[in-house]
């Protein structure tokens, strides 16, 4: 634990929200203790060895955009920026599966969305005026469904907005919150190509987001206790007075604080009357152990297929399908075959199924509807020493790494301010 001059900050959960809160607190002179229920950090953003494919795989390929400034600052702080890879310019290759038609969207490198005014960079056969729905979405003020805000059909929707919004919001876009879409567009497309460069942890999430964070925390005297599951919070005098874990009980002093960085369905068990998102959407990932052909782009958007994004990674090809709820009951081998047949068609690889693994994350993110978005709580709670973090708290962003890191930073800053004021 970090050497202290009074008070311990307990962080519950070592997902990216908990880890980023801990990283932010390395400058604080308080003791910081991270408690994680499982044997591994990273939560929904993790790598692990899969014996079936004999590969280290990610629970899901995660994409950052160069405009995700909090996520990038977290990675810079823990020293793993070099593990992120992406093209020099913001470009996204697409293929229409039935017709085989291919195109690449190039947003350039500027700090203004000049790409909208450049015929070469826009979608083929579209004019600036066709992009008005994007502007309407970006400046939406009331939270409605996207389907009630813009027309969800036509080339701009099908070839730009639908794949982008589905990937970022993890819900069929017509049902999604226009406000969350607005935040996303203003922080990425609205800031020009410099904010839209896609960045991938090509060699695995663990080596970029998780292991360097644990090492950094250790170097700064902060330990992460694994298999240390919180089972109850006890309250008294408007504060958390005791933490009960499976293996220990910790009574809290006046100067101690708690950052609860667990998923919403766990937090609501611990915090009385906590309102939080209660509906979720799943993500399906398929991983194939095979060398991708040189002509396959690092990242390919698939329109009108089951696959949504195909990633060409070192010695493997991975496929992501967002809001893939209907695929959760399909037999795994059938799903692997169906996905591989599309990959084979797109890549020219043989139809013979290579070693594969399917990862289905049922509660990948909260359902990004206006109703669920309205349930997100602030970091500060009614309990004096309890703060919330997690991609599901009221960050104004969809449930993403960026949201998780911003929530962790926010909770850490609130704790620091409070302790400073009390000193
Ligand atoms: C398949 C998939 C693909 C994704 N793709 C992307 C993407 O491309 N880009 C992107 O930006 N985001 C993506 N995301 C979202 C991103 O992973 C999450 O937003 C982020 O990881 C959430 O972090 P968190 O810390 O808020 O929550 P979590 O990762 O859920 O962390 C919570 C932690 O709390 C621990 N915990 C739970 N209960 C207890 C307890 N009682 N005691 C102690 N610890 C406990 C958990 O074990 C976990 O480690 C994806 C998510 C999934 C699942």
Coordinates of C-alpha atoms and ligand atoms in Angstrom, one line a residue:
X1 CA 0.0 0.0 0.0
X2 CA 1.0 3.6 -0.6
X3 CA 2.6 5.4 2.3
X4 CA 0.1 7.7 3.8
X5 CA -0.5 10.6 6.1
X6 CA -3.9 9.5 7.2
X7 CA -6.9 7.8 5.6
X8 CA -7.2 5.0 3.1
X9 CA -9.0 5.2 -0.2
X10 CA -10.5 1.8 -1.0
X11 CA -11.2 1.2 -4.7
X12 CA -13.6 -1.7 -5.3
X13 CA -13.2 -3.3 -8.8
X14 CA -10.1 -3.4 -11.0
X15 CA -11.8 -2.7 -14.4
X16 CA -10.6 0.3 -16.3
X17 CA -12.6 2.7 -14.1
X18 CA -11.1 1.3 -10.9
X19 CA -7.6 1.2 -12.4
X20 CA -7.7 4.7 -13.8
X21 CA -9.0 6.0 -10.4
X22 CA -6.0 4.3 -8.8
X23 CA -3.6 5.7 -11.3
X24 CA -5.0 9.2 -10.8
X25 CA -4.5 8.8 -7.1
X26 CA -0.8 7.8 -7.3
X27 CA 0.1 11.5 -6.6
X28 CA -2.0 11.5 -3.4
X29 CA -0.3 10.9 -0.1
X30 CA -3.1 8.6 1.1
X31 CA -3.0 4.9 1.2
X32 CA -4.8 3.4 -1.8
X33 CA -6.1 -0.2 -1.8
X34 CA -7.7 -1.8 -4.8
X35 CA -9.9 -4.8 -4.3
X36 CA -10.9 -7.0 -7.2
X37 CA -13.3 -9.9 -7.0
X38 CA -11.8 -12.1 -9.7
X39 CA -8.3 -13.4 -10.2
X40 CA -7.6 -10.9 -13.0
X41 CA -7.8 -7.2 -13.6
X42 CA -9.4 -5.5 -16.6
X43 CA -13.0 -6.5 -16.2
X44 CA -14.8 -6.2 -19.5
X45 CA -11.5 -5.3 -21.2
X46 CA -9.2 -8.2 -20.7
X47 CA -7.0 -10.8 -22.5
X48 CA -6.6 -14.4 -21.5
X49 CA -5.0 -17.7 -22.7
X50 CA -7.5 -19.8 -24.7
X51 CA -6.4 -23.5 -24.8
X52 CA -8.8 -24.2 -27.7
X53 CA -7.0 -22.0 -30.1
X54 CA -3.7 -22.0 -28.2
X55 CA -3.7 -18.2 -28.3
X56 CA -4.0 -15.3 -26.0
X57 CA -7.3 -13.7 -27.0
X58 CA -9.3 -10.6 -25.9
X59 CA -12.8 -11.0 -24.6
X60 CA -13.5 -8.6 -27.4
X61 CA -11.4 -6.5 -29.8
X62 CA -11.6 -2.9 -28.4
X63 CA -11.2 0.1 -30.6
X64 CA -10.1 3.5 -29.4
X65 CA -10.3 6.7 -31.5
X66 CA -7.6 9.3 -31.3
X67 CA -10.1 11.7 -29.8
X68 CA -10.5 9.5 -26.7
X69 CA -8.2 11.9 -24.7
X70 CA -8.8 10.4 -21.2
X71 CA -8.1 6.8 -22.4
X72 CA -5.0 8.0 -24.2
X73 CA -3.8 9.9 -21.1
X74 CA -4.3 6.8 -19.0
X75 CA -2.2 4.8 -21.4
X76 CA 0.4 7.5 -21.5
X77 CA 0.6 7.6 -17.7
X78 CA 1.1 3.8 -17.5
X79 CA 3.7 3.9 -20.3
X80 CA 2.0 1.7 -22.9
X81 CA 1.2 4.1 -25.7
X82 CA 3.5 2.2 -28.1
X83 CA 1.1 -0.8 -27.8
X84 CA -1.6 1.0 -29.7
X85 CA -1.5 0.8 -33.5
X86 CA -3.4 2.5 -36.2
X87 CA -3.1 4.2 -39.6
X88 CA -1.4 7.6 -39.9
X89 CA -4.7 9.1 -41.0
X90 CA -8.3 8.4 -40.0
X91 CA -9.5 5.9 -42.6
X92 CA -12.1 3.2 -42.5
X93 CA -12.4 0.5 -45.1
X94 CA -15.8 -1.0 -45.8
X95 CA -17.2 -3.8 -48.0
X96 CA -20.8 -4.5 -48.9
X97 CA -21.0 -8.3 -48.5
X98 CA -23.7 -9.2 -51.0
X99 CA -22.2 -7.1 -53.9
X100 CA -18.5 -7.1 -52.9
X101 CA -18.4 -3.3 -53.4
X102 CA -15.6 -1.7 -51.4
X103 CA -14.8 1.8 -50.3
X104 CA -12.7 3.7 -47.8
X105 CA -13.8 6.7 -45.8
X106 CA -10.9 9.1 -45.2
X107 CA -11.4 11.8 -42.7
X108 CA -8.0 13.4 -43.2
X109 CA -5.8 14.8 -40.4
X110 CA -7.3 18.3 -39.8
X111 CA -8.9 19.6 -36.6
X112 CA -12.1 20.6 -38.5
X113 CA -14.4 18.2 -40.4
X114 CA -13.2 19.4 -43.8
X115 CA -13.8 15.8 -45.1
X116 CA -17.5 16.8 -45.4
X117 CA -16.6 19.4 -48.0
X118 CA -14.2 17.2 -50.0
X119 CA -15.9 15.0 -52.6
X120 CA -13.0 12.6 -52.6
X121 CA -13.4 11.9 -48.9
X122 CA -17.2 11.7 -48.7
X123 CA -19.1 8.6 -49.5
X124 CA -19.5 8.1 -53.3
X125 CA -22.4 10.0 -54.9
X126 CA -23.2 12.1 -51.8
X127 CA -23.4 15.9 -51.4
X128 CA -22.6 18.0 -48.3
X129 CA -26.3 18.6 -47.8
X130 CA -26.9 14.8 -47.4
X131 CA -24.9 15.0 -44.2
X132 CA -27.4 17.2 -42.4
X133 CA -28.7 14.3 -40.2
X134 CA -25.3 14.2 -38.8
X135 CA -25.4 17.8 -37.8
X136 CA -28.9 17.4 -36.5
X137 CA -27.8 14.5 -34.3
X138 CA -24.7 16.4 -33.2
X139 CA -26.7 19.3 -31.8
X140 CA -29.7 17.4 -30.4
X141 CA -30.8 18.9 -27.1
X142 CA -33.6 16.7 -25.9
X143 CA -32.8 13.0 -25.4
X144 CA -35.0 11.0 -27.8
X145 CA -34.4 7.9 -29.8
X146 CA -32.2 8.4 -32.8
X147 CA -35.1 6.9 -34.9
X148 CA -37.2 9.8 -33.7
X149 CA -34.5 12.3 -34.5
X150 CA -33.3 11.5 -38.0
X151 CA -34.3 9.3 -40.9
X152 CA -32.6 5.9 -40.4
X153 CA -32.3 5.0 -44.0
X154 CA -30.4 6.0 -47.1
X155 CA -26.7 5.8 -48.0
X156 CA -25.3 8.1 -45.3
X157 CA -27.2 6.2 -42.6
X158 CA -26.4 2.7 -44.0
X159 CA -22.8 3.3 -44.9
X160 CA -21.6 5.8 -42.2
X161 CA -23.9 6.4 -39.3
X162 CA -25.2 2.9 -38.8
X163 CA -21.8 1.1 -38.6
X164 CA -20.3 3.9 -36.5
X165 CA -23.2 4.3 -34.1
X166 CA -23.8 0.5 -33.7
X167 CA -20.1 0.0 -32.9
X168 CA -19.9 2.9 -30.4
X169 CA -23.3 2.5 -28.8
X170 CA -23.7 -1.3 -29.0
X171 CA -27.5 -1.0 -29.8
X172 CA -29.4 -0.9 -33.0
X173 CA -29.1 2.9 -33.7
X174 CA -32.8 3.7 -34.2
X175 CA -33.4 2.7 -30.5
X176 CA -30.4 4.5 -29.2
X177 CA -30.1 7.7 -27.3
X178 CA -29.7 10.7 -29.6
X179 CA -27.8 12.5 -26.8
X180 CA -25.2 9.8 -26.5
X181 CA -24.8 9.8 -30.3
X182 CA -24.5 13.6 -30.1
X183 CA -21.6 13.4 -27.6
X184 CA -19.9 10.8 -29.7
X185 CA -20.2 12.8 -32.9
X186 CA -19.1 16.0 -31.3
X187 CA -16.0 14.4 -29.8
X188 CA -15.0 12.5 -33.0
X189 CA -16.4 13.3 -36.4
X190 CA -17.1 16.8 -35.4
X191 CA -13.4 17.4 -34.6
X192 CA -12.2 16.3 -37.9
X193 CA -9.8 13.4 -38.8
X194 CA -7.4 14.2 -36.0
X195 CA -9.9 12.8 -33.5
X196 CA -11.0 9.8 -35.6
X197 CA -7.9 7.8 -36.1
X198 CA -8.7 4.2 -35.1
X199 CA -6.3 2.7 -32.6
X200 CA -6.1 -1.0 -31.7
X201 CA -4.2 -3.0 -29.0
X202 CA -3.0 -5.3 -31.8
X203 CA -1.1 -7.6 -29.4
X204 CA -3.9 -7.8 -26.8
X205 CA -5.8 -5.6 -24.4
X206 CA -3.9 -6.9 -21.4
X207 CA -0.5 -5.7 -22.6
X208 CA -1.8 -2.2 -23.2
X209 CA -4.5 -1.5 -20.6
X210 CA -4.1 -3.9 -17.8
X211 CA -0.6 -5.3 -17.0
X212 CA 1.2 -2.0 -17.4
X213 CA -1.4 -0.4 -15.1
X214 CA -0.8 -3.0 -12.4
X215 CA 3.0 -2.6 -12.7
X216 CA 2.7 1.2 -12.6
X217 CA 0.5 1.0 -9.4
X218 CA 2.9 -1.4 -7.8
X219 CA 5.8 0.9 -8.6
X220 CA 3.9 3.6 -6.8
X221 CA 3.2 1.5 -3.7
X222 CA -0.4 0.6 -4.6
X223 CA -1.3 -3.0 -4.5
X224 CA -4.3 -4.7 -6.2
X225 CA -5.7 -7.5 -4.1
X226 CA -7.3 -10.3 -6.3
X227 CA -10.1 -12.6 -5.3
X228 CA -11.1 -10.0 -2.8
X229 CA -14.8 -9.7 -3.4
X230 CA -16.8 -7.0 -1.6
X231 CA -20.0 -8.7 -0.2
X232 CA -21.5 -5.7 1.7
X233 CA -21.2 -2.1 2.5
X234 CA -22.4 -1.0 6.0
X235 CA -23.5 2.6 6.6
X236 CA -23.7 4.9 9.7
X237 CA -23.8 8.7 10.2
X238 CA -24.3 9.3 6.5
X239 CA -21.1 7.5 5.6
X240 CA -19.9 4.0 4.7
X241 CA -18.7 2.7 8.0
X242 CA -17.6 -0.8 7.1
X243 CA -16.5 -2.9 4.0
X244 CA -17.2 -6.6 4.2
X245 CA -15.2 -8.8 1.8
X246 CA -15.3 -12.6 1.5
X247 CA -12.1 -12.9 3.5
X248 CA -11.9 -9.8 5.6
X249 CA -13.9 -6.9 7.2
X250 CA -12.5 -3.4 7.2
X251 CA -13.9 -0.7 9.5
X252 CA -13.5 2.8 8.1
X253 CA -12.2 5.8 9.9
X254 CA -13.3 9.4 9.4
X255 CA -10.6 10.0 6.8
X256 CA -11.3 6.8 4.7
X257 CA -13.1 6.9 1.4
X258 CA -14.5 4.4 -1.0
X259 CA -14.7 4.4 -4.8
X260 CA -17.1 1.8 -6.0
X261 CA -16.1 0.8 -9.5
X262 CA -18.2 -2.3 -10.1
X263 CA -20.9 -2.9 -12.7
X264 CA -24.3 -1.4 -12.1
X265 CA -26.0 -4.7 -11.3
X266 CA -23.4 -5.2 -8.5
X267 CA -23.5 -1.6 -7.2
X268 CA -27.3 -1.6 -6.8
X269 CA -26.9 -4.6 -4.4
X270 CA -24.7 -2.5 -2.1
X271 CA -26.0 1.0 -2.2
X272 CA -29.5 1.6 -0.9
X273 CA -31.9 3.3 -3.4
X274 CA -29.2 3.6 -6.1
X275 CA -30.8 4.3 -9.5
X276 CA -28.7 2.7 -12.3
X277 CA -29.1 1.3 -15.8
X278 CA -30.7 -2.2 -15.6
X279 CA -30.9 -3.3 -19.2
X280 CA -27.9 -4.5 -21.2
X281 CA -26.8 -5.4 -24.6
X282 CA -24.4 -8.2 -25.6
X283 CA -21.4 -8.4 -27.9
X284 CA -20.2 -11.4 -29.8
X285 CA -16.6 -11.9 -30.8
X286 CA -15.1 -14.7 -32.9
X287 CA -11.4 -15.4 -33.0
X288 CA -9.7 -17.5 -35.7
X289 CA -6.1 -18.7 -35.5
X290 CA -4.9 -18.0 -39.0
X291 CA -2.4 -15.6 -40.7
X292 CA -4.5 -12.8 -42.3
X293 CA -3.6 -12.2 -46.0
X294 CA -1.6 -9.1 -46.7
X295 CA -4.4 -7.5 -48.7
X296 CA -6.9 -7.6 -45.8
X297 CA -7.1 -4.2 -44.2
X298 CA -6.3 -4.1 -40.4
X299 CA -9.9 -3.3 -39.8
X300 CA -12.8 -3.8 -42.3
X301 CA -16.4 -2.7 -41.8
X302 CA -18.9 -5.2 -43.3
X303 CA -22.3 -3.9 -44.5
X304 CA -25.2 -6.3 -44.9
X305 CA -23.5 -9.2 -43.3
X306 CA -23.6 -11.0 -39.9
X307 CA -20.0 -9.8 -39.3
X308 CA -19.8 -6.1 -38.5
X309 CA -16.0 -5.5 -38.2
X310 CA -13.3 -7.9 -39.3
X311 CA -9.8 -7.3 -37.7
X312 CA -6.6 -8.6 -39.2
X313 CA -4.3 -9.1 -36.3
X314 CA -0.9 -10.9 -35.8
X315 CA -1.6 -14.6 -36.5
X316 CA -5.3 -14.2 -36.0
X317 CA -8.5 -12.8 -37.5
X318 CA -11.1 -11.5 -35.1
X319 CA -14.7 -10.5 -35.8
X320 CA -17.0 -8.2 -33.7
X321 CA -20.8 -8.2 -33.7
X322 CA -22.3 -5.5 -31.5
X323 CA -25.8 -5.8 -30.0
X324 CA -25.6 -9.5 -31.0
X325 CA -28.4 -10.6 -28.7
X326 CA -30.0 -12.9 -31.3
X327 CA -26.8 -14.8 -31.7
X328 CA -26.5 -15.7 -28.0
X329 CA -28.7 -18.8 -28.4
X330 CA -27.1 -20.1 -31.7
X331 CA -25.0 -23.2 -31.3
X332 CA -21.4 -22.0 -31.1
X333 CA -20.0 -24.2 -33.9
X334 CA -22.8 -23.0 -36.3
X335 CA -22.0 -19.4 -35.4
X336 CA -18.3 -19.9 -36.0
X337 CA -19.0 -21.5 -39.4
X338 CA -21.4 -18.8 -40.4
X339 CA -19.0 -16.0 -39.4
X340 CA -16.0 -17.8 -41.0
X341 CA -17.9 -18.2 -44.3
X342 CA -18.2 -14.4 -44.5
X343 CA -14.6 -13.9 -43.6
X344 CA -13.5 -16.4 -46.2
X345 CA -15.6 -14.6 -48.8
X346 CA -14.1 -11.2 -48.0
X347 CA -10.5 -12.3 -47.6
X348 CA -10.2 -15.1 -50.2
X349 CA -9.1 -17.5 -47.5
X350 CA -10.2 -21.2 -47.8
X351 CA -13.6 -22.0 -46.4
X352 CA -12.2 -24.7 -44.1
X353 CA -12.7 -23.5 -40.6
X354 CA -9.4 -22.7 -38.8
X355 CA -9.1 -23.2 -35.0
X356 CA -11.7 -20.8 -33.5
X357 CA -13.2 -19.4 -30.3
X358 CA -16.5 -17.6 -29.8
X359 CA -16.8 -15.1 -26.8
X360 CA -20.2 -13.9 -26.0
X361 CA -20.4 -11.1 -23.4
X362 CA -24.1 -10.9 -22.4
X363 CA -23.9 -7.7 -20.4
X364 CA -21.2 -6.0 -22.5
X365 CA -22.7 -2.5 -22.0
X366 CA -25.8 -0.9 -20.6
X367 CA -28.5 -0.5 -23.2
X368 CA -27.8 3.0 -24.6
X369 CA -31.5 4.0 -24.8
X370 CA -32.7 7.4 -23.6
X371 CA -34.5 5.7 -20.7
X372 CA -31.4 3.8 -19.5
X373 CA -29.2 6.9 -20.1
X374 CA -31.5 8.8 -17.8
X375 CA -30.8 6.3 -15.0
X376 CA -27.0 6.9 -14.8
X377 CA -26.0 8.3 -11.4
X378 CA -23.4 11.0 -10.7
X379 CA -20.1 10.0 -9.1
X380 CA -21.0 11.7 -5.9
X381 CA -23.5 9.9 -3.7
X382 CA -25.6 10.9 -0.7
X383 CA -23.1 9.0 1.5
X384 CA -20.3 11.4 2.4
X385 CA -17.3 9.1 1.7
X386 CA -18.8 7.0 -1.2
X387 CA -18.1 7.8 -4.8
X388 CA -19.1 5.8 -7.9
X389 CA -17.1 5.0 -11.0
X390 CA -17.8 2.9 -14.1
X391 CA -18.7 3.3 -17.8
X392 CA -22.4 3.3 -16.7
X393 CA -22.2 6.4 -14.4
X394 CA -23.2 9.8 -15.7
X395 CA -20.3 10.6 -17.9
X396 CA -22.4 11.8 -20.9
X397 CA -20.6 9.2 -23.1
X398 CA -21.6 5.8 -24.3
X399 CA -20.3 2.8 -22.3
X400 CA -16.8 2.8 -23.6
X401 CA -13.2 2.8 -22.3
X402 CA -13.2 6.6 -22.6
X403 CA -16.3 6.7 -20.3
X404 CA -14.8 4.2 -17.8
X405 CA -11.5 6.2 -17.6
X406 CA -13.2 9.6 -17.3
X407 CA -15.4 8.2 -14.5
X408 CA -12.4 6.8 -12.7
X409 CA -10.6 10.2 -13.0
X410 CA -13.7 12.0 -11.8
X411 CA -14.2 9.9 -8.7
X412 CA -10.5 10.1 -7.9
X413 CA -10.6 13.9 -8.2
X414 CA -13.7 14.2 -6.0
X415 CA -12.1 12.1 -3.3
X416 CA -8.9 14.2 -3.5
X417 CA -10.8 17.4 -3.3
X418 CA -12.8 16.2 -0.3
X419 CA -9.8 15.0 1.6
X420 CA -8.0 18.2 0.8
X421 CA -10.9 20.3 2.1
X422 CA -11.0 18.2 5.3
X423 CA -7.3 18.5 5.9
Ligands
LIG1 C1 -16.9 -7.5 -25.9 C2 -16.7 -6.1 -25.6 C3 -16.3 -5.2 -26.6 C4 -16.1 -3.8 -26.3 N1 -15.6 -3.0 -27.2 C5 -15.2 -1.7 -26.9 C6 -14.6 -0.9 -27.8 O1 -14.3 -1.3 -29.0 N2 -14.2 0.3 -27.5 C7 -14.5 0.8 -26.2 O2 -14.1 2.0 -25.9 N3 -15.2 0.1 -25.3 C8 -15.5 -1.2 -25.6 N4 -16.2 -2.0 -24.7 C9 -16.6 -1.4 -23.4 C10 -15.5 -1.4 -22.4 O3 -14.9 -2.7 -22.3 C11 -16.0 -1.0 -21.0 O4 -16.7 0.3 -21.2 C12 -15.0 -0.9 -19.9 O5 -14.1 -1.9 -19.9 C13 -15.8 -0.8 -18.6 O6 -14.9 -0.7 -17.5 P1 -15.4 -0.5 -16.0 O7 -14.3 -0.5 -15.1 O8 -16.4 0.6 -16.0 O9 -16.3 -1.8 -15.7 P2 -15.8 -3.4 -15.6 O10 -14.8 -3.7 -16.7 O11 -17.1 -4.2 -15.6 O12 -15.1 -3.5 -14.2 C14 -15.7 -3.8 -13.0 C15 -14.8 -4.6 -12.2 O13 -15.4 -4.8 -10.9 C16 -15.1 -6.1 -10.5 N5 -16.1 -6.5 -9.5 C17 -17.4 -6.8 -9.7 N6 -18.0 -7.1 -8.5 C18 -17.1 -6.9 -7.5 C19 -17.1 -7.1 -6.1 N7 -18.2 -7.4 -5.4 N8 -16.0 -6.8 -5.4 C20 -14.8 -6.5 -6.1 N9 -14.7 -6.4 -7.4 C21 -15.9 -6.6 -8.1 C22 -15.2 -6.9 -11.8 O14 -14.7 -8.2 -11.7 C23 -14.5 -6.0 -12.7 O15 -13.1 -6.3 -12.7 C24 -16.4 -3.3 -25.0 C25 -16.9 -4.2 -24.0 C26 -17.1 -5.6 -24.3 C27 -17.6 -6.5 -23.2

